[in-house]
Structures are given as C-alpha cells and as structure tokens.
PDB file of C-alpha atoms and ligand atoms in Angstrom:
ATOM      1  CA  UNK Y  11      -0.074   0.027  -0.247  1.00 94.00           C
ATOM      2  CA  UNK Y  12       1.318   3.550  -0.028  1.00 97.00           C
ATOM      3  CA  UNK Y  13       0.211   6.411   0.674  1.00 97.00           C
ATOM      4  CA  UNK Y  14       1.159  10.061  -0.147  1.00 98.00           C
ATOM      5  CA  UNK Y  15       0.019  12.917   2.084  1.00 98.00           C
ATOM      6  CA  UNK Y  16      -0.196  16.174   0.665  1.00 99.00           C
ATOM      7  CA  UNK Y  17       1.240  18.531   3.577  1.00 98.00           C
ATOM      8  CA  UNK Y  18       2.591  21.093   4.627  1.00 98.00           C
ATOM      9  CA  UNK Y  19       3.657  20.478   7.954  1.00 98.00           C
ATOM     10  CA  UNK Y  20       5.485  16.667   6.866  1.00 98.00           C
ATOM     11  CA  UNK Y  21       7.486  16.247   9.673  1.00 98.00           C
ATOM     12  CA  UNK Y  22       4.285  15.988  12.403  1.00 98.00           C
ATOM     13  CA  UNK Y  23       4.089  12.320  11.048  1.00 98.00           C
ATOM     14  CA  UNK Y  24       6.881  11.584  13.055  1.00 97.00           C
ATOM     15  CA  UNK Y  25       5.147  11.286  15.677  1.00 96.00           C
ATOM     16  CA  UNK Y  26       3.425   7.634  13.683  1.00 95.00           C
ATOM     17  CA  UNK Y  27       5.957   6.405  11.895  1.00 95.00           C
ATOM     18  CA  UNK Y  28       8.814   6.959  14.900  1.00 95.00           C
ATOM     19  CA  UNK Y  29       7.177   5.836  17.644  1.00 95.00           C
ATOM     20  CA  UNK Y  30       5.338   2.690  19.058  1.00 91.00           C
ATOM     21  CA  UNK Y  31       3.511  -0.055  16.833  1.00 89.00           C
ATOM     22  CA  UNK Y  32       2.381   2.063  14.129  1.00 90.00           C
ATOM     23  CA  UNK Y  33       6.581   2.711  13.072  1.00 93.00           C
ATOM     24  CA  UNK Y  34       7.081  -0.685  12.620  1.00 88.00           C
ATOM     25  CA  UNK Y  35       4.242  -1.204  10.075  1.00 89.00           C
ATOM     26  CA  UNK Y  36       5.983   2.209   7.985  1.00 90.00           C
ATOM     27  CA  UNK Y  37      10.037   0.614   9.438  1.00 91.00           C
ATOM     28  CA  UNK Y  38       9.054  -2.400   7.198  1.00 90.00           C
ATOM     29  CA  UNK Y  39       7.536  -0.300   4.601  1.00 89.00           C
ATOM     30  CA  UNK Y  40       3.935  -2.810   5.290  1.00 89.00           C
ATOM     31  CA  UNK Y  41       3.187   0.817   4.107  1.00 93.00           C
ATOM     32  CA  UNK Y  42       4.935   3.074   1.599  1.00 96.00           C
ATOM     33  CA  UNK Y  43       4.653   6.836   2.889  1.00 96.00           C
ATOM     34  CA  UNK Y  44       5.997  10.000   0.796  1.00 98.00           C
ATOM     35  CA  UNK Y  45       5.116  13.424   1.641  1.00 98.00           C
ATOM     36  CA  UNK Y  46       3.917  15.950  -1.272  1.00 98.00           C
ATOM     37  CA  UNK Y  47       4.499  19.576   0.610  1.00 98.00           C
ATOM     38  CA  UNK Y  48       3.132  22.305  -1.467  1.00 98.00           C
ATOM     39  CA  UNK Y  49       5.533  24.573  -1.115  1.00 98.00           C
ATOM     40  CA  UNK Y  50       7.813  22.960  -3.258  1.00 97.00           C
ATOM     41  CA  UNK Y  51       5.502  22.888  -6.614  1.00 97.00           C
ATOM     42  CA  UNK Y  52       4.599  26.773  -6.507  1.00 97.00           C
ATOM     43  CA  UNK Y  53       5.211  28.477  -9.514  1.00 92.00           C
ATOM     44  CA  UNK Y  54       5.021  32.524  -7.509  1.00 90.00           C
ATOM     45  CA  UNK Y  55       8.653  33.894  -6.311  1.00 90.00           C
ATOM     46  CA  UNK Y  56       7.441  34.451  -2.927  1.00 92.00           C
ATOM     47  CA  UNK Y  57       6.654  30.284  -2.807  1.00 94.00           C
ATOM     48  CA  UNK Y  58       3.367  31.500  -0.956  1.00 97.00           C
ATOM     49  CA  UNK Y  59       0.497  29.180  -0.663  1.00 98.00           C
ATOM     50  CA  UNK Y  60      -1.836  30.528   0.234  1.00 98.00           C
ATOM     51  CA  UNK Y  61      -4.140  33.763  -0.177  1.00 98.00           C
ATOM     52  CA  UNK Y  62      -7.152  35.938   0.521  1.00 98.00           C
ATOM     53  CA  UNK Y  63     -10.275  34.298   0.746  1.00 98.00           C
ATOM     54  CA  UNK Y  64     -12.436  35.863  -2.486  1.00 98.00           C
ATOM     55  CA  UNK Y  65     -15.794  37.914  -1.173  1.00 98.00           C
ATOM     56  CA  UNK Y  66     -13.681  38.663   1.714  1.00 97.00           C
ATOM     57  CA  UNK Y  67     -13.468  37.370   5.317  1.00 97.00           C
ATOM     58  CA  UNK Y  68     -11.347  36.253   7.649  1.00 96.00           C
ATOM     59  CA  UNK Y  69      -8.045  33.599   7.498  1.00 97.00           C
ATOM     60  CA  UNK Y  70      -6.657  32.658   4.252  1.00 98.00           C
ATOM     61  CA  UNK Y  71      -7.346  29.336   1.513  1.00 98.00           C
ATOM     62  CA  UNK Y  72      -5.004  27.203   0.852  1.00 98.00           C
ATOM     63  CA  UNK Y  73      -4.449  28.226  -3.375  1.00 98.00           C
ATOM     64  CA  UNK Y  74      -5.134  25.622  -6.149  1.00 98.00           C
ATOM     65  CA  UNK Y  75      -2.356  25.122  -8.121  1.00 97.00           C
ATOM     66  CA  UNK Y  76       0.538  24.389  -5.265  1.00 98.00           C
ATOM     67  CA  UNK Y  77      -2.016  21.920  -3.931  1.00 98.00           C
ATOM     68  CA  UNK Y  78      -2.880  20.368  -8.116  1.00 98.00           C
ATOM     69  CA  UNK Y  79       1.467  20.117  -8.353  1.00 98.00           C
ATOM     70  CA  UNK Y  80       1.683  18.355  -5.305  1.00 98.00           C
ATOM     71  CA  UNK Y  81      -0.850  16.561  -5.634  1.00 98.00           C
ATOM     72  CA  UNK Y  82      -0.092  15.318  -9.107  1.00 98.00           C
ATOM     73  CA  UNK Y  83       3.306  14.473  -8.163  1.00 98.00           C
ATOM     74  CA  UNK Y  84       1.967  12.283  -5.439  1.00 98.00           C
ATOM     75  CA  UNK Y  85      -0.357  10.024  -8.596  1.00 98.00           C
ATOM     76  CA  UNK Y  86       3.087   9.947  -9.660  1.00 98.00           C
ATOM     77  CA  UNK Y  87       4.967   8.444  -7.413  1.00 98.00           C
ATOM     78  CA  UNK Y  88       1.824   6.024  -6.503  1.00 98.00           C
ATOM     79  CA  UNK Y  89       1.394   5.153 -10.333  1.00 96.00           C
ATOM     80  CA  UNK Y  90      -1.554   2.817  -9.715  1.00 95.00           C
ATOM     81  CA  UNK Y  91      -5.101   3.060  -9.146  1.00 97.00           C
ATOM     82  CA  UNK Y  92      -6.031   5.482  -6.434  1.00 98.00           C
ATOM     83  CA  UNK Y  93      -8.326   6.624  -4.209  1.00 98.00           C
ATOM     84  CA  UNK Y  94      -7.984  10.848  -3.290  1.00 98.00           C
ATOM     85  CA  UNK Y  95      -9.050  11.937   0.351  1.00 98.00           C
ATOM     86  CA  UNK Y  96      -9.147  14.817   1.760  1.00 98.00           C
ATOM     87  CA  UNK Y  97      -9.185  15.354   4.823  1.00 98.00           C
ATOM     88  CA  UNK Y  98     -12.195  17.725   6.205  1.00 98.00           C
ATOM     89  CA  UNK Y  99     -14.733  17.940   8.701  1.00 98.00           C
ATOM     90  CA  UNK Y 100     -17.246  17.783   6.055  1.00 98.00           C
ATOM     91  CA  UNK Y 101     -17.132  14.559   5.251  1.00 98.00           C
ATOM     92  CA  UNK Y 102     -18.362  11.119   6.025  1.00 98.00           C
ATOM     93  CA  UNK Y 103     -17.353  10.209   9.626  1.00 98.00           C
ATOM     94  CA  UNK Y 104     -14.816   7.959  10.234  1.00 98.00           C
ATOM     95  CA  UNK Y 105     -15.993   4.239  11.810  1.00 96.00           C
ATOM     96  CA  UNK Y 106     -13.910   1.277  12.211  1.00 94.00           C
ATOM     97  CA  UNK Y 107     -16.216  -1.011   9.397  1.00 93.00           C
ATOM     98  CA  UNK Y 108     -14.739   2.458   7.213  1.00 96.00           C
ATOM     99  CA  UNK Y 109     -11.295   1.821   7.955  1.00 95.00           C
ATOM    100  CA  UNK Y 110     -11.284  -1.472   7.708  1.00 93.00           C
ATOM    101  CA  UNK Y 111     -13.432  -1.279   4.122  1.00 95.00           C
ATOM    102  CA  UNK Y 112      -9.729   1.287   3.214  1.00 96.00           C
ATOM    103  CA  UNK Y 113      -7.737  -1.502   4.224  1.00 93.00           C
ATOM    104  CA  UNK Y 114      -9.219  -3.446   1.390  1.00 91.00           C
ATOM    105  CA  UNK Y 115      -8.592  -0.456  -1.330  1.00 91.00           C
ATOM    106  CA  UNK Y 116      -5.024  -0.263  -2.188  1.00 89.00           C
ATOM    107  CA  UNK Y 117      -3.021   3.359  -2.715  1.00 97.00           C
ATOM    108  CA  UNK Y 118      -4.252   6.714  -1.064  1.00 98.00           C
ATOM    109  CA  UNK Y 119      -3.467  10.734  -1.181  1.00 98.00           C
ATOM    110  CA  UNK Y 120      -4.437  12.271   1.703  1.00 98.00           C
ATOM    111  CA  UNK Y 121      -4.485  16.156   1.110  1.00 99.00           C
ATOM    112  CA  UNK Y 122      -4.257  17.720   4.869  1.00 99.00           C
ATOM    113  CA  UNK Y 123      -5.249  21.321   4.803  1.00 98.00           C
ATOM    114  CA  UNK Y 124      -4.337  23.872   6.323  1.00 98.00           C
ATOM    115  CA  UNK Y 125      -5.976  27.933   7.704  1.00 98.00           C
ATOM    116  CA  UNK Y 126      -9.833  28.505   6.510  1.00 98.00           C
ATOM    117  CA  UNK Y 127      -9.516  25.216   4.191  1.00 98.00           C
ATOM    118  CA  UNK Y 128      -8.661  24.690   0.104  1.00 98.00           C
ATOM    119  CA  UNK Y 129      -9.419  26.296  -3.103  1.00 98.00           C
ATOM    120  CA  UNK Y 130     -13.323  24.671  -3.621  1.00 98.00           C
ATOM    121  CA  UNK Y 131     -12.092  23.931  -7.362  1.00 98.00           C
ATOM    122  CA  UNK Y 132      -9.259  21.613  -5.782  1.00 98.00           C
ATOM    123  CA  UNK Y 133     -12.763  19.458  -4.370  1.00 98.00           C
ATOM    124  CA  UNK Y 134     -14.768  19.553  -7.101  1.00 98.00           C
ATOM    125  CA  UNK Y 135     -11.657  18.190  -9.207  1.00 98.00           C
ATOM    126  CA  UNK Y 136      -9.291  16.330  -7.401  1.00 98.00           C
ATOM    127  CA  UNK Y 137     -10.409  14.790  -4.533  1.00 98.00           C
ATOM    128  CA  UNK Y 138     -12.624  11.423  -4.597  1.00 98.00           C
ATOM    129  CA  UNK Y 139     -13.808  10.998  -0.926  1.00 98.00           C
ATOM    130  CA  UNK Y 140     -14.135  13.575   2.025  1.00 98.00           C
ATOM    131  CA  UNK Y 141     -12.955  12.342   5.463  1.00 98.00           C
ATOM    132  CA  UNK Y 142     -13.747  13.800   8.975  1.00 98.00           C
ATOM    133  CA  UNK Y 143     -12.686  12.504  12.073  1.00 98.00           C
ATOM    134  CA  UNK Y 144     -15.812  14.000  14.185  1.00 98.00           C
ATOM    135  CA  UNK Y 145     -17.401  16.823  14.259  1.00 98.00           C
ATOM    136  CA  UNK Y 146     -15.047  19.341  15.354  1.00 98.00           C
ATOM    137  CA  UNK Y 147     -12.374  21.719  14.303  1.00 98.00           C
ATOM    138  CA  UNK Y 148      -8.692  21.089  14.365  1.00 98.00           C
ATOM    139  CA  UNK Y 149      -5.910  23.586  12.826  1.00 98.00           C
ATOM    140  CA  UNK Y 150      -5.243  21.283   9.914  1.00 98.00           C
ATOM    141  CA  UNK Y 151      -5.955  17.983   8.472  1.00 98.00           C
ATOM    142  CA  UNK Y 152      -1.833  16.040   9.178  1.00 98.00           C
ATOM    143  CA  UNK Y 153      -3.694  14.951  12.991  1.00 98.00           C
ATOM    144  CA  UNK Y 154      -6.642  13.986  11.285  1.00 98.00           C
ATOM    145  CA  UNK Y 155      -3.944  11.559   8.529  1.00 98.00           C
ATOM    146  CA  UNK Y 156      -2.819   9.986  11.405  1.00 98.00           C
ATOM    147  CA  UNK Y 157      -5.630   8.911  13.589  1.00 98.00           C
ATOM    148  CA  UNK Y 158      -6.667   7.684  10.269  1.00 98.00           C
ATOM    149  CA  UNK Y 159      -3.771   6.297   9.039  1.00 97.00           C
ATOM    150  CA  UNK Y 160      -2.730   4.694  12.814  1.00 95.00           C
ATOM    151  CA  UNK Y 161      -6.593   3.042  12.784  1.00 95.00           C
ATOM    152  CA  UNK Y 162      -5.571   2.124   9.426  1.00 94.00           C
ATOM    153  CA  UNK Y 163      -2.337   0.448   9.773  1.00 92.00           C
ATOM    154  CA  UNK Y 164      -2.979  -1.566  12.930  1.00 90.00           C
ATOM    155  CA  UNK Y 165      -5.379  -4.578   9.538  1.00 88.00           C
ATOM    156  CA  UNK Y 166      -1.845  -4.944   8.655  1.00 87.00           C
ATOM    157  CA  UNK Y 167      -0.163  -8.516   8.866  1.00 84.00           C
ATOM    158  CA  UNK Y 168       2.805  -7.842  10.908  1.00 80.00           C
ATOM    159  CA  UNK Y 169       1.801  -4.773  12.457  1.00 79.00           C
ATOM    160  CA  UNK Y 170       0.256  -5.638  15.672  1.00 80.00           C
ATOM    161  CA  UNK Y 171       2.474  -8.081  18.045  1.00 75.00           C
ATOM    162  CA  UNK Y 172       0.118 -10.529  18.385  1.00 75.00           C
ATOM    163  CA  UNK Y 173      -3.013 -10.150  15.866  1.00 72.00           C
ATOM    164  CA  UNK Y 174      -5.474 -11.091  18.173  1.00 72.00           C
ATOM    165  CA  UNK Y 175      -5.763  -7.579  19.414  1.00 75.00           C
ATOM    166  CA  UNK Y 176      -7.799  -5.584  16.432  1.00 74.00           C
ATOM    167  CA  UNK Y 177     -10.458  -8.590  16.597  1.00 74.00           C
ATOM    168  CA  UNK Y 178     -10.760  -7.806  20.579  1.00 73.00           C
ATOM    169  CA  UNK Y 179     -10.610  -4.233  20.152  1.00 78.00           C
ATOM    170  CA  UNK Y 180     -13.921  -2.065  20.918  1.00 76.00           C
ATOM    171  CA  UNK Y 181     -15.266  -2.080  17.632  1.00 77.00           C
ATOM    172  CA  UNK Y 182     -14.555  -5.024  15.726  1.00 73.00           C
ATOM    173  CA  UNK Y 183     -17.926  -5.982  16.399  1.00 77.00           C
ATOM    174  CA  UNK Y 184     -20.188  -2.977  16.741  1.00 81.00           C
ATOM    175  CA  UNK Y 185     -19.207  -4.466  20.724  1.00 89.00           C
ATOM    176  CA  UNK Y 186     -16.950  -2.974  23.083  1.00 93.00           C
ATOM    177  CA  UNK Y 187     -13.385  -4.347  25.048  1.00 93.00           C
ATOM    178  CA  UNK Y 188     -14.577  -6.104  27.839  1.00 95.00           C
ATOM    179  CA  UNK Y 189     -12.643  -4.767  30.799  1.00 96.00           C
ATOM    180  CA  UNK Y 190      -8.853  -5.782  31.378  1.00 97.00           C
ATOM    181  CA  UNK Y 191      -6.910  -6.321  34.900  1.00 98.00           C
ATOM    182  CA  UNK Y 192      -2.892  -6.889  35.275  1.00 97.00           C
ATOM    183  CA  UNK Y 193      -1.326  -7.325  38.669  1.00 96.00           C
ATOM    184  CA  UNK Y 194      -1.555  -6.907  41.532  1.00 98.00           C
ATOM    185  CA  UNK Y 195      -5.067  -8.809  41.769  1.00 98.00           C
ATOM    186  CA  UNK Y 196      -6.214  -5.844  44.482  1.00 98.00           C
ATOM    187  CA  UNK Y 197      -5.575  -2.586  44.136  1.00 98.00           C
ATOM    188  CA  UNK Y 198      -6.653   0.401  46.053  1.00 98.00           C
ATOM    189  CA  UNK Y 199      -9.271  -2.278  47.651  1.00 98.00           C
ATOM    190  CA  UNK Y 200     -10.514  -4.052  44.622  1.00 98.00           C
ATOM    191  CA  UNK Y 201      -9.877  -6.744  43.802  1.00 98.00           C
ATOM    192  CA  UNK Y 202     -10.060  -8.787  40.161  1.00 98.00           C
ATOM    193  CA  UNK Y 203     -13.161 -10.875  39.325  1.00 98.00           C
ATOM    194  CA  UNK Y 204     -12.379 -14.240  41.007  1.00 98.00           C
ATOM    195  CA  UNK Y 205     -13.765 -15.739  37.089  1.00 98.00           C
ATOM    196  CA  UNK Y 206     -10.075 -13.540  36.045  1.00 98.00           C
ATOM    197  CA  UNK Y 207      -8.075 -15.494  38.497  1.00 98.00           C
ATOM    198  CA  UNK Y 208      -9.800 -19.477  37.764  1.00 98.00           C
ATOM    199  CA  UNK Y 209      -7.628 -20.529  34.979  1.00 97.00           C
ATOM    200  CA  UNK Y 210     -11.816 -21.815  33.455  1.00 97.00           C
ATOM    201  CA  UNK Y 211     -11.050 -20.438  29.760  1.00 98.00           C
ATOM    202  CA  UNK Y 212     -14.459 -21.259  28.962  1.00 98.00           C
ATOM    203  CA  UNK Y 213     -16.478 -19.059  31.582  1.00 98.00           C
ATOM    204  CA  UNK Y 214     -13.405 -16.132  31.335  1.00 98.00           C
ATOM    205  CA  UNK Y 215     -14.451 -16.361  27.215  1.00 97.00           C
ATOM    206  CA  UNK Y 216     -18.342 -16.200  28.881  1.00 98.00           C
ATOM    207  CA  UNK Y 217     -17.587 -13.661  31.113  1.00 98.00           C
ATOM    208  CA  UNK Y 218     -15.704 -11.142  28.395  1.00 97.00           C
ATOM    209  CA  UNK Y 219     -18.547 -11.132  26.005  1.00 95.00           C
ATOM    210  CA  UNK Y 220     -21.200 -10.954  28.429  1.00 97.00           C
ATOM    211  CA  UNK Y 221     -19.199  -7.925  30.044  1.00 97.00           C
ATOM    212  CA  UNK Y 222     -18.952  -6.448  26.409  1.00 95.00           C
ATOM    213  CA  UNK Y 223     -21.834  -6.091  25.924  1.00 95.00           C
ATOM    214  CA  UNK Y 224     -22.955  -4.559  29.607  1.00 97.00           C
ATOM    215  CA  UNK Y 225     -20.266  -2.015  29.097  1.00 96.00           C
ATOM    216  CA  UNK Y 226     -21.582  -1.044  25.431  1.00 95.00           C
ATOM    217  CA  UNK Y 227     -25.586  -1.211  26.437  1.00 95.00           C
ATOM    218  CA  UNK Y 228     -24.507   1.210  29.576  1.00 96.00           C
ATOM    219  CA  UNK Y 229     -22.188   3.742  27.339  1.00 96.00           C
ATOM    220  CA  UNK Y 230     -23.427   3.354  23.589  1.00 95.00           C
ATOM    221  CA  UNK Y 231     -26.973   1.649  23.632  1.00 94.00           C
ATOM    222  CA  UNK Y 232     -26.522   2.579  19.926  1.00 92.00           C
ATOM    223  CA  UNK Y 233     -24.053   0.350  18.490  1.00 90.00           C
ATOM    224  CA  UNK Y 234     -26.292  -2.060  19.833  1.00 90.00           C
ATOM    225  CA  UNK Y 235     -29.933  -1.057  17.576  1.00 82.00           C
ATOM    226  CA  UNK Y 236     -27.479  -0.460  14.531  1.00 74.00           C
ATOM    227  CA  UNK Y 237     -28.736  -3.199  12.289  1.00 59.00           C
ATOM    228  CA  UNK Y 238     -26.750  -6.501  11.887  1.00 56.00           C
ATOM    229  CA  UNK Y 239     -24.970  -5.760  15.502  1.00 54.00           C
ATOM    230  CA  UNK Y 240     -25.075  -8.460  18.104  1.00 49.00           C
TER     231      UNK Y 240
HETATM  232  C1  SAM K   3      -9.410  24.818  10.408  1.00 62.48           C
HETATM  233  S1  SAM K   3     -10.104  23.939   9.820  1.00 62.48           S
HETATM  234  C2  SAM K   3     -10.708  24.923   8.080  1.00 62.48           C
HETATM  235  C3  SAM K   3     -12.316  23.968   8.359  1.00 62.48           C
HETATM  236  C4  SAM K   3     -13.557  24.816   7.622  1.00 62.48           C
HETATM  237  N1  SAM K   3     -12.945  26.057   7.810  1.00 62.48           N
HETATM  238  C5  SAM K   3     -14.950  24.180   7.778  1.00 62.48           C
HETATM  239  O1  SAM K   3     -14.848  24.928   8.693  1.00 62.48           O
HETATM  240  O2  SAM K   3     -15.300  22.880   7.038  1.00 62.48           O
HETATM  241  C6  SAM K   3      -8.856  23.641   8.019  1.00 62.48           C
HETATM  242  C7  SAM K   3      -8.078  21.757   8.107  1.00 62.48           C
HETATM  243  O3  SAM K   3      -8.557  20.982   9.044  1.00 62.48           O
HETATM  244  C8  SAM K   3      -8.181  20.115   8.309  1.00 62.48           C
HETATM  245  N2  SAM K   3      -9.426  19.629   9.946  1.00 62.48           N
HETATM  246  C9  SAM K   3     -10.444  20.242  10.418  1.00 62.48           C
HETATM  247  N3  SAM K   3     -11.227  19.713  11.270  1.00 62.48           N
HETATM  248  C10 SAM K   3     -11.243  18.465  10.479  1.00 62.48           C
HETATM  249  C11 SAM K   3     -12.165  17.278  11.022  1.00 62.48           C
HETATM  250  N4  SAM K   3     -12.461  17.015  12.446  1.00 62.48           N
HETATM  251  N5  SAM K   3     -11.530  16.249  10.555  1.00 62.48           N
HETATM  252  C12 SAM K   3     -10.811  16.558   9.531  1.00 62.48           C
HETATM  253  N6  SAM K   3      -9.704  17.423   8.706  1.00 62.48           N
HETATM  254  C13 SAM K   3      -9.980  18.157   9.905  1.00 62.48           C
HETATM  255  C14 SAM K   3      -9.423  19.820   7.284  1.00 62.48           C
HETATM  256  O4  SAM K   3      -7.813  19.526   6.296  1.00 62.48           O
HETATM  257  C15 SAM K   3      -9.609  21.624   7.235  1.00 62.48           C
HETATM  258  O5  SAM K   3      -8.846  22.248   5.698  1.00 62.48           O
END
C-alpha cells in the first residue's frame, strides 16, 4: 500500500512513523509513505501557498495550483489505482468499518488542509472522498490523517505483536472491548474478578462476552441497536 500525503507539515508525521506499533509498519514498508509539500511546488516567486478568500472574510485559503501540483507528483509516485481523500470536517465520519474497508483498497493520497481550508475547485476536480474524524474543528488535516493512518495500519499483517488484538478491540463487532485487569490482584481495595483468576477458559470467555455487551449497553446503546449488530 502506498500513501502519498499532501501536507505543509510533513514533520508532524514523525509522531506516527517513530513511535510504538505504528512505526513498525512504516519501517518495514508495510505501508509506504511519501510526503508532498505544496510549498515545494509553487509557481510564484514568494513560494506562497495561500491567499485571501474571494468575497472577503477572515483567514486564508490554500491556493489551488501548489495543491494540484503536489497531488500530481503524488499520483506519479503511486503510479497505480488510487483514491484521493481530503481530510475535512465536512466529510463522512470515519468509523471502524470504514477503516476496515479502506484496508482492501490499495493506494491513497491524503490531503491535509490548513488555514480556512482549500480552494473548492480542488475538491471538485481532484478529490474522490472527504473524511472527517468528528464533528469538531482542528487546525489542520495532519492529525486527522494520522488518526486514520494509525487505525489503518493496525489491520495490516505484521504490525500488531498479537494479530488477535484488533479482533478484540472496541468496535470490531460494534461491541466494546471487555474490562481488562493486570497485576496486582488487589489495587486500591478493588479485587480482580474471581473468574479471571480461575484459569477456566470457557468461563472467562463467557464472562468477557457478557461484560462487553453490558459495557456497550451502558455507554453506547446505539451501537447495539444498529442493523446487523449482535
Ligand atoms: C481550521 S480547518 C478549516 C475548517 C473549514 N473552515 C470548515 O469549516 O470546514 C483547517 C483544516 O483542518 C482539517 N480539519 C479540521 N477539522 C477536521 C475534522 N474534524 N476532520 C478532518 N479534517 C479536519 C481540514 O483539512 C481543514 O482544511
């Protein structure tokens, strides 16, 4: 899988490529990442990548030409079928099932906006899909791109130490993860549930399944009411 990232701040992605389980995916090239900075593809002598909005108003808009040039370089690098995703608060909300379906697609270009966003004509002519990480505004598309990338690489074989982890994660079946405990057996006066110390695997599984449903019912009953959920 190749993912080209169009961003003014490629350094931010070190949080993903240098730390924890996600770094493994990039060091082993399970996912190939390459950055395309619109600032490197300007055709004006000031290297400017933004301009004032037509019609007035606060803030700046990312100019279309440097973005188009950067996207075109990313297309050349991928040189295969791909989908162009603009990270946008106006996009479809990303869910675990969306992430799962993205792992079946081969290549992506992610566009991280900044300022007041990008020129609408780039969305019209270059973008296949807009994705949002939630109904709130962050300052740039880099963190949303990293959130999606992190969730995506967890599905790639060889990334998680134990591949079973992702099946047990919350949302894998529209059910939350069960409560987890580690040593000590008693902490702050609270004892680990007896069944987990029993060594009885089927009883442990039954308890965990029942607790996972209980947690989901209490915290997010809407997940259980979804069509096709358990
Ligand atoms: C300050 S925001 C611009 C928001 C824009 N004025 C609007 O209201 O739609 C700058 C950039 O951050 C990214 N962004 C902000 N919130 C986001 C979210 N919830 N999901 C995905 N991307 C987001 C987008 O790439 C956006 O272009």
